[in-house]
Short mmCIF file of C-alpha atoms in Angstrom, two decimals:
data_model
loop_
_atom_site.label_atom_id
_atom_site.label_comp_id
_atom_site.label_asym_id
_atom_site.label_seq_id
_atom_site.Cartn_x
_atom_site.Cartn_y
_atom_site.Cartn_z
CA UNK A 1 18.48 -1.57 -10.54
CA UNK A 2 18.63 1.03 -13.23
CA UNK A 3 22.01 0.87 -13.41
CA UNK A 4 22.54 -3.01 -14.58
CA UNK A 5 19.93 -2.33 -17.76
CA UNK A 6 22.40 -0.96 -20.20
CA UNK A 7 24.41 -3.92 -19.33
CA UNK A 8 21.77 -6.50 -19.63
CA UNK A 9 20.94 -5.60 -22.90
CA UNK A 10 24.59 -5.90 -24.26
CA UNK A 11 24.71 -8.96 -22.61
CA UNK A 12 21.66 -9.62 -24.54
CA UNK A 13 22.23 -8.13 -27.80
CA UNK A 14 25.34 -10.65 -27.54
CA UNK A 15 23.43 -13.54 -26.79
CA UNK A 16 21.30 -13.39 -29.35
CA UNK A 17 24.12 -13.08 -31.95
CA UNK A 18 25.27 -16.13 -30.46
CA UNK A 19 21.97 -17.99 -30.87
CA UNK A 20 21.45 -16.60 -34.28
CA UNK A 21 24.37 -18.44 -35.13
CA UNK A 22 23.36 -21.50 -33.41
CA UNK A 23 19.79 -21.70 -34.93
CA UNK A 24 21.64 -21.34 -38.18
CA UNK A 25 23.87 -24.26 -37.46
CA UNK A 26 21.15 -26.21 -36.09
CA UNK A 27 19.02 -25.83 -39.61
CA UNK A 28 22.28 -26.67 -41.59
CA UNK A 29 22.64 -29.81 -40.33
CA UNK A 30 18.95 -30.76 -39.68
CA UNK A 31 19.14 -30.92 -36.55
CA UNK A 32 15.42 -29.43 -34.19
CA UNK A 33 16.08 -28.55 -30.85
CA UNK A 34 13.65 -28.14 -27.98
CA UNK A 35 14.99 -25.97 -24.18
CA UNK A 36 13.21 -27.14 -21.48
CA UNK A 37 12.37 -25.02 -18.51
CA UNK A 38 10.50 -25.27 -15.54
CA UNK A 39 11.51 -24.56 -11.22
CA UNK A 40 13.51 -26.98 -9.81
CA UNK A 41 11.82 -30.63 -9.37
CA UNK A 42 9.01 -30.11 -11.89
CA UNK A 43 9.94 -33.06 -13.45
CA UNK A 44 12.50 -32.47 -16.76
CA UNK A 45 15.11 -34.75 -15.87
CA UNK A 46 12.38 -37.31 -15.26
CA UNK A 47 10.90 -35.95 -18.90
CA UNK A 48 13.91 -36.69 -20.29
CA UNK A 49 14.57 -40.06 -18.77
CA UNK A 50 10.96 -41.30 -20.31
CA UNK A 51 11.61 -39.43 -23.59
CA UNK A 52 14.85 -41.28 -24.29
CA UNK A 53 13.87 -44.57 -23.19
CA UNK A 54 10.91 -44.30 -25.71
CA UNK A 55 13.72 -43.60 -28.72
CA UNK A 56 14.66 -46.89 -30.89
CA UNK A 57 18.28 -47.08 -30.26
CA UNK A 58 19.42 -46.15 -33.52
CA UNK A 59 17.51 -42.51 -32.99
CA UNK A 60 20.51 -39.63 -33.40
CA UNK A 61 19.08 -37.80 -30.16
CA UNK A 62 21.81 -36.05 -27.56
CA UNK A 63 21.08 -33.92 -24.13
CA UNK A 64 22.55 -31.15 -22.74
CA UNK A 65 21.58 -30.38 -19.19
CA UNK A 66 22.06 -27.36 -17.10
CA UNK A 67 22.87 -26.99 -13.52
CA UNK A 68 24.13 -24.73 -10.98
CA UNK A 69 25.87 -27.62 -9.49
CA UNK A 70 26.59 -31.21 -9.64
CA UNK A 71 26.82 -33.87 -12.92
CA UNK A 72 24.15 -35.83 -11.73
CA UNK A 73 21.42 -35.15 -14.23
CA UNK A 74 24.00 -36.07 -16.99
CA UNK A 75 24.60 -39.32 -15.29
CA UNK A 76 21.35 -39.96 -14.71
CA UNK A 77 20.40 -38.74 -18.69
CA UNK A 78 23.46 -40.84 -19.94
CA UNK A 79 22.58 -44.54 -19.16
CA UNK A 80 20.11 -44.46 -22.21
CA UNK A 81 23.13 -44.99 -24.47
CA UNK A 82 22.79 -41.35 -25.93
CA UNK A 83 25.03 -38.76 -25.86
CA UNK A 84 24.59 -36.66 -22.56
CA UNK A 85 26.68 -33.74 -21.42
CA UNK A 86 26.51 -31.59 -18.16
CA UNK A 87 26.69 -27.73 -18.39
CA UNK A 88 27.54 -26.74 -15.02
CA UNK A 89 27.00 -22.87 -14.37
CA UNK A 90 28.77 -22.59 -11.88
CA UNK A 91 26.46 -19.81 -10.09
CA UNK A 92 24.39 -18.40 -12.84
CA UNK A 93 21.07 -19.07 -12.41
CA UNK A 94 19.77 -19.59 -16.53
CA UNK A 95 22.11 -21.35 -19.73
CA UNK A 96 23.19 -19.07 -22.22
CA UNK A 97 24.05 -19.22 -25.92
CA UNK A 98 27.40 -19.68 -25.02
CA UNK A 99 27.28 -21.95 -22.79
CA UNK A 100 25.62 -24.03 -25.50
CA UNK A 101 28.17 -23.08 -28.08
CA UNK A 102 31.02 -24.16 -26.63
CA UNK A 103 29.59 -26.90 -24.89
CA UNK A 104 28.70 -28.62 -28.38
CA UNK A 105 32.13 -26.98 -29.95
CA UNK A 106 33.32 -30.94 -30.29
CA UNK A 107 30.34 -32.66 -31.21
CA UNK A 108 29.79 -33.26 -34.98
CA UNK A 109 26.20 -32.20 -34.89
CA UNK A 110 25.59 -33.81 -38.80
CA UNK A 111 25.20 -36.91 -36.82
CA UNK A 112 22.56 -35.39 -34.85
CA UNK A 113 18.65 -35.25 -35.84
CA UNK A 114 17.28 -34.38 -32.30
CA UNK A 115 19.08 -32.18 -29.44
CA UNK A 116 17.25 -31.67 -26.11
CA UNK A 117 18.37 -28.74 -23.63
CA UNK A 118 17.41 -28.83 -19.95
CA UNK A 119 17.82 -25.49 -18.81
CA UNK A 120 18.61 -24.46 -14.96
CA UNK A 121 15.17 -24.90 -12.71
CA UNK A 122 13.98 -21.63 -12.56
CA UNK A 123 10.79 -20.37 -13.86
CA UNK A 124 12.70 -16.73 -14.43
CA UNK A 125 15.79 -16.05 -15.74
CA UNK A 126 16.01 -18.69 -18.53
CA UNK A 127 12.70 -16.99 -20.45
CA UNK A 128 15.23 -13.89 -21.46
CA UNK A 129 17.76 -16.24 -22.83
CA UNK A 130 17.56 -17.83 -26.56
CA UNK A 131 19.70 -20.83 -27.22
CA UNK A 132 18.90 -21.22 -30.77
CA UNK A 133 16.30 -23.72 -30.02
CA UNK A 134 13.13 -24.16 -32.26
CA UNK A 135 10.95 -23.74 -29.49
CA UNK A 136 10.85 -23.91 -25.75
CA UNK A 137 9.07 -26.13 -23.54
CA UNK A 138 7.72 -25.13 -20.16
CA UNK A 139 6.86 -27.39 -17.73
CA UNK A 140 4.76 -27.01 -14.69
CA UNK A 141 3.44 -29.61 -12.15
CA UNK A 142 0.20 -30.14 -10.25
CA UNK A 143 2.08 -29.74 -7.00
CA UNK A 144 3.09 -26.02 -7.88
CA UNK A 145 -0.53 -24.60 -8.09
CA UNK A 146 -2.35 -23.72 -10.90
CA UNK A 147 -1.59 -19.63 -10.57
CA UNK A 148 2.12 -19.91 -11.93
CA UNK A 149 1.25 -18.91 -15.51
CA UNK A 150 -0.35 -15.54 -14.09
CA UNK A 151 2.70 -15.08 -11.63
CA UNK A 152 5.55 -16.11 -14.31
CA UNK A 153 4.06 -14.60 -17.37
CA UNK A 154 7.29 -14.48 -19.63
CA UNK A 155 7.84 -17.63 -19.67
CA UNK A 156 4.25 -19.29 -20.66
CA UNK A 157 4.24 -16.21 -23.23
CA UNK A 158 7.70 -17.48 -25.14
CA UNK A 159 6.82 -21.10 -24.66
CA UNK A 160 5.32 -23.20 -27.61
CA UNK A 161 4.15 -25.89 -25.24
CA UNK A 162 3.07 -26.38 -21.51
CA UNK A 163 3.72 -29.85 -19.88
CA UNK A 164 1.35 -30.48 -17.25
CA UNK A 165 3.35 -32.97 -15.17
CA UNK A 166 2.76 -35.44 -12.07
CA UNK A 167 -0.41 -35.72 -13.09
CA UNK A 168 -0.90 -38.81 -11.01
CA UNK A 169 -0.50 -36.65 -8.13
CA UNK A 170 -4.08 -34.82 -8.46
CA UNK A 171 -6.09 -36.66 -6.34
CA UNK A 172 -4.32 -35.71 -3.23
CA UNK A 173 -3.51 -32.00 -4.15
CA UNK A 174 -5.85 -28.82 -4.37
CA UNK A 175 -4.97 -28.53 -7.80
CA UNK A 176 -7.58 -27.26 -10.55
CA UNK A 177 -6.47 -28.58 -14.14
CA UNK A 178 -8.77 -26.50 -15.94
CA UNK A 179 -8.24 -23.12 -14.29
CA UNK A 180 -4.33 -23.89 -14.94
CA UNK A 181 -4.64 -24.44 -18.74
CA UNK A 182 -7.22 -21.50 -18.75
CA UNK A 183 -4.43 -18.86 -16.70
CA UNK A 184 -1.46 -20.60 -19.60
CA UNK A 185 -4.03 -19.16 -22.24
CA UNK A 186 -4.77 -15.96 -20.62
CA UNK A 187 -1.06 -15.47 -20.49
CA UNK A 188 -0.47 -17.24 -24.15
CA UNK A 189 -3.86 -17.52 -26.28
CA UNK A 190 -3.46 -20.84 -28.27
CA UNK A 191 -0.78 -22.59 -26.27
CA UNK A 192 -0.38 -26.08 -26.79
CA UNK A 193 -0.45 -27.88 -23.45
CA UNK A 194 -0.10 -31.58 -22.41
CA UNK A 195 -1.05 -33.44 -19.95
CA UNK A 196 1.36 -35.86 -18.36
CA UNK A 197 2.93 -38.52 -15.45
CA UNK A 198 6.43 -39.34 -15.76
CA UNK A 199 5.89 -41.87 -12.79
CA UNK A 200 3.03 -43.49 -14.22
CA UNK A 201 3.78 -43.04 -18.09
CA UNK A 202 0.06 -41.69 -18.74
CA UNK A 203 0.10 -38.99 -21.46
CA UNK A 204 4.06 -39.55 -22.54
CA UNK A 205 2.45 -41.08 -26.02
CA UNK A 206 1.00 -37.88 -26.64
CA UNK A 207 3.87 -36.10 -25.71
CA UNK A 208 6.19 -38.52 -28.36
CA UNK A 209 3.32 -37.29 -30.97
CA UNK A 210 4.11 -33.83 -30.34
CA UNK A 211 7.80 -33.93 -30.49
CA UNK A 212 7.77 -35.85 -34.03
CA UNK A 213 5.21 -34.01 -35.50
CA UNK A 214 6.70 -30.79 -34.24
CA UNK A 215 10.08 -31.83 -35.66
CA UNK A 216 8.51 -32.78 -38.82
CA UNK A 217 7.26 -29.20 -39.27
CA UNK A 218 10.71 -27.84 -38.55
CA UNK A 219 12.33 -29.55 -41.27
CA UNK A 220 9.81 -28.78 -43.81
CA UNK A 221 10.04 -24.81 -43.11
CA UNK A 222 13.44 -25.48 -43.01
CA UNK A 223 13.20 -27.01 -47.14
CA UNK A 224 10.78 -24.53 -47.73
CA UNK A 225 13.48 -21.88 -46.59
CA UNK A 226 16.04 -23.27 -48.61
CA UNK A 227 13.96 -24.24 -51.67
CA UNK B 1 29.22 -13.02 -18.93
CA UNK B 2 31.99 -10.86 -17.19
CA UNK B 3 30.84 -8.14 -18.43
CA UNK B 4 28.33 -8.23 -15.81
CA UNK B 5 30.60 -8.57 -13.07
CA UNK B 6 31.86 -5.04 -12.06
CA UNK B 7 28.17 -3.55 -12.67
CA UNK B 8 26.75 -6.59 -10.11
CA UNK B 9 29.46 -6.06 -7.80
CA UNK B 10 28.11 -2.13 -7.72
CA UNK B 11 24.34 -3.56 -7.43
CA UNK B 12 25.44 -5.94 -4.65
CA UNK B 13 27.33 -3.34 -2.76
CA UNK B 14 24.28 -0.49 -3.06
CA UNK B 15 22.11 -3.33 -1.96
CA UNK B 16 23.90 -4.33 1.12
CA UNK B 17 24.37 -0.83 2.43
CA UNK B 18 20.34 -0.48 2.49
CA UNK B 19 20.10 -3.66 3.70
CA UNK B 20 22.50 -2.55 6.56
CA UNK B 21 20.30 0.53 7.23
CA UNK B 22 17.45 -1.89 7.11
CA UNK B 23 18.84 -4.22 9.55
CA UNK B 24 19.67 -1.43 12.07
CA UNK B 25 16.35 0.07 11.82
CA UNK B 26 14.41 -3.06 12.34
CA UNK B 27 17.11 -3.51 15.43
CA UNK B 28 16.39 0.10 16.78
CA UNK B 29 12.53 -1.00 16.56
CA UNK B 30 12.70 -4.54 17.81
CA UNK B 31 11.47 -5.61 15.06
CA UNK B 32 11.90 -9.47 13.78
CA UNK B 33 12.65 -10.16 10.31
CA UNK B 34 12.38 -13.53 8.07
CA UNK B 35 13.33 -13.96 4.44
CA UNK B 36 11.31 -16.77 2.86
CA UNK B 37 13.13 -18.23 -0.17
CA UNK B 38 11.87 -21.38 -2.44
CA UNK B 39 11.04 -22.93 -5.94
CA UNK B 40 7.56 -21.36 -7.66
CA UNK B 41 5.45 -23.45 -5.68
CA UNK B 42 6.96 -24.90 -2.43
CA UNK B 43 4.32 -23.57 -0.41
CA UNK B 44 5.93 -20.17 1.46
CA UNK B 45 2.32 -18.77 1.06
CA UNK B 46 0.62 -21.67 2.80
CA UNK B 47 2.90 -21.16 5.44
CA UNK B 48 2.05 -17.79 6.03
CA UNK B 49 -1.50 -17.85 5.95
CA UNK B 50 -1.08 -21.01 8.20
CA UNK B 51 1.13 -18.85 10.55
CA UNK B 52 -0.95 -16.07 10.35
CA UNK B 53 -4.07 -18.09 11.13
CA UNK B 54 -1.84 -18.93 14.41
CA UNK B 55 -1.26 -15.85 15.97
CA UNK B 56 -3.32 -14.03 18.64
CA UNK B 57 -5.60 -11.11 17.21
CA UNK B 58 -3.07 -8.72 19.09
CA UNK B 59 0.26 -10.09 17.29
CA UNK B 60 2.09 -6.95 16.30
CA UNK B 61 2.96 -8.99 12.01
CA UNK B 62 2.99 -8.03 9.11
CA UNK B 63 3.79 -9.48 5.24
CA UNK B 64 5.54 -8.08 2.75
CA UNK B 65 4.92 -10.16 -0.31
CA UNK B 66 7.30 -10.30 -4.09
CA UNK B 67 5.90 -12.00 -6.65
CA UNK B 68 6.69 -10.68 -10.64
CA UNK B 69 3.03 -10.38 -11.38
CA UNK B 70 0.19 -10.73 -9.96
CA UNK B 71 -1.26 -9.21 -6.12
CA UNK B 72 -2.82 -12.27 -5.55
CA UNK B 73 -0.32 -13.27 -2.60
CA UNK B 74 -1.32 -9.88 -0.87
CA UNK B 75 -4.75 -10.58 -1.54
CA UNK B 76 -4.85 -14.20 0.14
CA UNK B 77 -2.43 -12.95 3.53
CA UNK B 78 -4.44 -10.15 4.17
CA UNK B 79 -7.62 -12.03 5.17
CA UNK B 80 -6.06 -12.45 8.45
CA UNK B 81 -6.43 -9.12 9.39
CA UNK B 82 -2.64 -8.36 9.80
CA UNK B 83 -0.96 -5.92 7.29
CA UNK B 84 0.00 -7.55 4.29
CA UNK B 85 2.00 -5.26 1.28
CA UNK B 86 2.59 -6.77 -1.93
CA UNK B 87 5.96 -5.80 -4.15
CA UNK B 88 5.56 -6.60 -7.14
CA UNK B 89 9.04 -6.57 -9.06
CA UNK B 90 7.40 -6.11 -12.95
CA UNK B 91 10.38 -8.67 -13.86
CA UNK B 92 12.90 -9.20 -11.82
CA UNK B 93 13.93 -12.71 -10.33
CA UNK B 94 13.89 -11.62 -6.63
CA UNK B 95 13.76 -8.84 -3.91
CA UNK B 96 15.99 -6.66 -3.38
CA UNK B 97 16.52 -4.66 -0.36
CA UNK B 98 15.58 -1.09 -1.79
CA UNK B 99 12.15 -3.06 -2.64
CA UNK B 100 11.56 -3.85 0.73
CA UNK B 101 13.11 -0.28 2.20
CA UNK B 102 9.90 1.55 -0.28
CA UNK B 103 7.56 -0.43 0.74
CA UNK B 104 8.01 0.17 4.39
CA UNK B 105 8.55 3.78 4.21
CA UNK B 106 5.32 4.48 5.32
CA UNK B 107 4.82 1.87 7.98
CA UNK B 108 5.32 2.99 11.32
CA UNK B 109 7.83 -0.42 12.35
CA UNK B 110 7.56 0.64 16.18
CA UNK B 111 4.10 -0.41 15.69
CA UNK B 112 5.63 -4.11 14.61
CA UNK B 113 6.92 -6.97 16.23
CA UNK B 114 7.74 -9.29 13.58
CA UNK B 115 7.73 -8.81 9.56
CA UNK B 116 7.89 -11.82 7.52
CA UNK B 117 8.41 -11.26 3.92
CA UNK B 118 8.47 -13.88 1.33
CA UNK B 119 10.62 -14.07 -1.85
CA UNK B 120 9.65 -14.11 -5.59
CA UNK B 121 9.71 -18.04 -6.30
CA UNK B 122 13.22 -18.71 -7.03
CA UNK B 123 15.52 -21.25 -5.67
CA UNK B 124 19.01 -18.93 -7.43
CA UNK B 125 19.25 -15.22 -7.02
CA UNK B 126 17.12 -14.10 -4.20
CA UNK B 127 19.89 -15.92 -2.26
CA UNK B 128 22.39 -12.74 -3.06
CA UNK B 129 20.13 -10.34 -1.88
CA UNK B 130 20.57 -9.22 1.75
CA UNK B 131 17.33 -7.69 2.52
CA UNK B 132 18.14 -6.72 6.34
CA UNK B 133 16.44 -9.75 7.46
CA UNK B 134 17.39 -11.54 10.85
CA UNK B 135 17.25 -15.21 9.11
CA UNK B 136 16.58 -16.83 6.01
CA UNK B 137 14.46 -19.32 5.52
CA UNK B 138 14.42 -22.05 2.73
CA UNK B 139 11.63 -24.49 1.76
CA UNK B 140 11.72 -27.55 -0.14
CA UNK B 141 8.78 -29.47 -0.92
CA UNK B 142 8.82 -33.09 -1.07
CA UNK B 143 7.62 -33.05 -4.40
CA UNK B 144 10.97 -31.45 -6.05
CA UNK B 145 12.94 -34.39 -5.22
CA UNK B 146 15.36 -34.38 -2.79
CA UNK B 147 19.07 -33.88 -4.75
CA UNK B 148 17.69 -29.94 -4.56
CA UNK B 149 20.07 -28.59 -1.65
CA UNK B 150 23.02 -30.14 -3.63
CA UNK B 151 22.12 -28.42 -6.77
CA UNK B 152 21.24 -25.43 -5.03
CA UNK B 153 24.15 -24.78 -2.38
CA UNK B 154 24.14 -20.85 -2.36
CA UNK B 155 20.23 -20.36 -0.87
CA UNK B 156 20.85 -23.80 1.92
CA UNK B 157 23.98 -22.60 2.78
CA UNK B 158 22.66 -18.96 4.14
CA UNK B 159 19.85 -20.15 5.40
CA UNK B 160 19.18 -20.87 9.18
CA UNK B 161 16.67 -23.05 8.61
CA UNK B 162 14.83 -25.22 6.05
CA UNK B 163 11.45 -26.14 6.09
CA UNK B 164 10.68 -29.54 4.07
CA UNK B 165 6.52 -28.71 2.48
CA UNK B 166 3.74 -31.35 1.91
CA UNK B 167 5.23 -33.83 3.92
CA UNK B 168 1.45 -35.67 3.56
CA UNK B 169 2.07 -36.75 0.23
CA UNK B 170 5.49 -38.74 1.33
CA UNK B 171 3.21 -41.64 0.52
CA UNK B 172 3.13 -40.93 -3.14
CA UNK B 173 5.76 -39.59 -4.23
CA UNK B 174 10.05 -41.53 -4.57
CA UNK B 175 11.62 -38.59 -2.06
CA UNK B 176 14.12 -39.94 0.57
CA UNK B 177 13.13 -37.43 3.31
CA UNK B 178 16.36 -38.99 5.75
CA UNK B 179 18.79 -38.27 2.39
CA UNK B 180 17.37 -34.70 1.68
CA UNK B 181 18.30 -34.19 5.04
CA UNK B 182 21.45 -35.32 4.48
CA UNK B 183 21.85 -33.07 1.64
CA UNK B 184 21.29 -30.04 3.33
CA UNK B 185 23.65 -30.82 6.06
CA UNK B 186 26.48 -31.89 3.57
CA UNK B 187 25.66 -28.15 2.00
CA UNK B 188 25.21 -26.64 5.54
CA UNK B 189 26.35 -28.13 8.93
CA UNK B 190 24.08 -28.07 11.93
CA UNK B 191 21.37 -26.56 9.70
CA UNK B 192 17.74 -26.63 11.12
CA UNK B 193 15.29 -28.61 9.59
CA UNK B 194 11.54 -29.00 10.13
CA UNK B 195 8.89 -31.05 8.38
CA UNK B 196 5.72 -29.87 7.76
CA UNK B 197 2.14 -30.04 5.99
CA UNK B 198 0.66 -26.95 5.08
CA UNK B 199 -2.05 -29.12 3.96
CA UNK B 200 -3.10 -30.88 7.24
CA UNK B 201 -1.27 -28.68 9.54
CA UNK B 202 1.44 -31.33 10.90
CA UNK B 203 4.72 -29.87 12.11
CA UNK B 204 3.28 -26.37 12.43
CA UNK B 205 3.50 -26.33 16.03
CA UNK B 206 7.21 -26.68 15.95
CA UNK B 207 7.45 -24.55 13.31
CA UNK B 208 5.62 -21.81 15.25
CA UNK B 209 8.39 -22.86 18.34
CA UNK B 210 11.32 -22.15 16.45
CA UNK B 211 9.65 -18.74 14.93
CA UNK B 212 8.94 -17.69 19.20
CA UNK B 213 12.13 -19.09 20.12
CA UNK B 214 14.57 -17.39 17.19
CA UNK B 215 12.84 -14.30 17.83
CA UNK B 216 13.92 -13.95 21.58
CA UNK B 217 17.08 -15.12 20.61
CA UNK B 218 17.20 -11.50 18.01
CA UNK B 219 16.03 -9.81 20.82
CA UNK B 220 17.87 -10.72 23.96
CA UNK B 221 21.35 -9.99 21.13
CA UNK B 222 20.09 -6.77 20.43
CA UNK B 223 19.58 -6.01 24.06
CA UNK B 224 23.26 -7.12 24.94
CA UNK B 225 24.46 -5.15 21.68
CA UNK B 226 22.51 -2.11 23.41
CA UNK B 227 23.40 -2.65 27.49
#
């Protein structure tokens, strides 16, 4: 599809503007902000659900959540008493900076510390699309097989972290761990990658560690950069 | 992004009028043609080799398989000892039909009876791309929760039928088979469904029925669109 490339990379020269001007809205008012992305039913709304429930109530933490269709993972995200808003694509199969930018056009994000964006489920599309974030998340569970790194390189490449979810799931799936974490390295040397169950709860402590520590190390580059 | 719009309109329109010339020369060889479409991970290339494993020695199949990177799909369909053909699309989200048009140019199809060619793992775009097929075909996996067809309408609505994966770990996992049904029906009407295991083989045989039985179908409508 030669002809769609010049197109694609306005498209993407513009989105990145856009995200520029996110991240630097983001680090004005303190606030670190994590996409998640995985294929459909790996387990981030379920991520989510755990992650807020763990937050004291007084933790300044919002989600925005991406679908093709349907509110539900905004109703589902919202009954932890934080803020939770649905970005419905409508068709387009990944979020975009703009999408983000107008979908937080309202919100007074100085009252913010945390912000978590689901992305659409799709292991593709959202790897070519910065939202500002401070690092994306990817997740990938033991029912998928433990080749997806090798056959969806992009997206373990641009990742910081790898979820390893539905861990509870191994004993009754041909699943190798180790061969999965070693084909996220292959693709990403270094990668940090967790192991998890969001049904159980077994590795979400670990998980809570990495998210506050990470955040921690935002905000001091963040001083550094404006010492 | 409506900037894209006019380009994909042009991309959609080249791509249906190979898919058209395609579709007429699978028709002209009697040739049947399924488009698998899932999540990363749903299975499509357990069902294969399964299938494959199932036919006679003298079956007249091949497999053309997409994946982004990697030729491992190829690799694992061809110890059947049926043609299998991997595209590999370097990037790209899905197949398109001008994939699947080079990588038959040198296959004699009047040596074929039925072609089954699976997707690149992607529940969103491969669901706009025509690729001359007779059906599509869309698996869910009872591990990616069952709210997918909802969230998903586009690929369950032009689908004929959708095969619900790893039905053997039902036990384990909170997925309301009778509602995922329900789902898909509220998305698509009179849709078929079938349950399966890739993993212990349950449901195959119907599965294998419907494949026999939608193929005569094909044929005895091309042979009334001939007489």
């Amino acid at each position: 599809m030669t002809q769609q490339v010049p197109v694609e990379k306005k498209v993407l020269n513009e989105n990145q503007r856009i995200a520029a001007e996110l991240r630097e809205k983001f680090a004005r008012n303190n606030v670190f902000v994590l996409n998640f992305i995985s294929s459909p039913g790996s387990g981030k709304t379920s991520l989510l659900e755990r992650t807020l429930q763990g937050f004291s109530p007084d933790t300044r933490v919002a989600v925005l959540t991406g679908d093709i269709q349907t509110e539900n993972d905004a109703r589902r995200l919202s009954q932890f008493g934080f803020p939770a808003r649905q970005i419905t694509t409508g068709g387009t199969c990944h979020l975009d900076a703009r999408m983000v930018e107008k979908h937080l056009a309202d919100w007074d994000l100085s009252t913010l510390d945390i912000l978590l964006i689901e992305n659409v489920g799709n292991l593709v599309c959202p790897s070519s699309y910065d939202l500002g974030e401070h690092a994306k998340v990817v997740m990938l569970s033991v029912t998928e097989g433990e080749d997806k790194p090798l056959k969806y390189p992009s997206i373990f490449f641009k990742s910081e972290l790898c979820i390893v979810n539905k861990i509870d799931l191994l004993p009754y799936v041909p699943f190798n761990l180790e061969l999965a974490k070693e084909n996220a390295r292959r693709v990403h040397p270094g990668m940090d990658i967790l192991e998890v169950s969001c049904t159980t709860g077994q590795g979400l402590d670990v998980w809570q560690t990495w998210l506050r520590e990470r955040r921690e190390k935002a905000l001091s580059a963040e001083v550094a950069s404006k010492a």
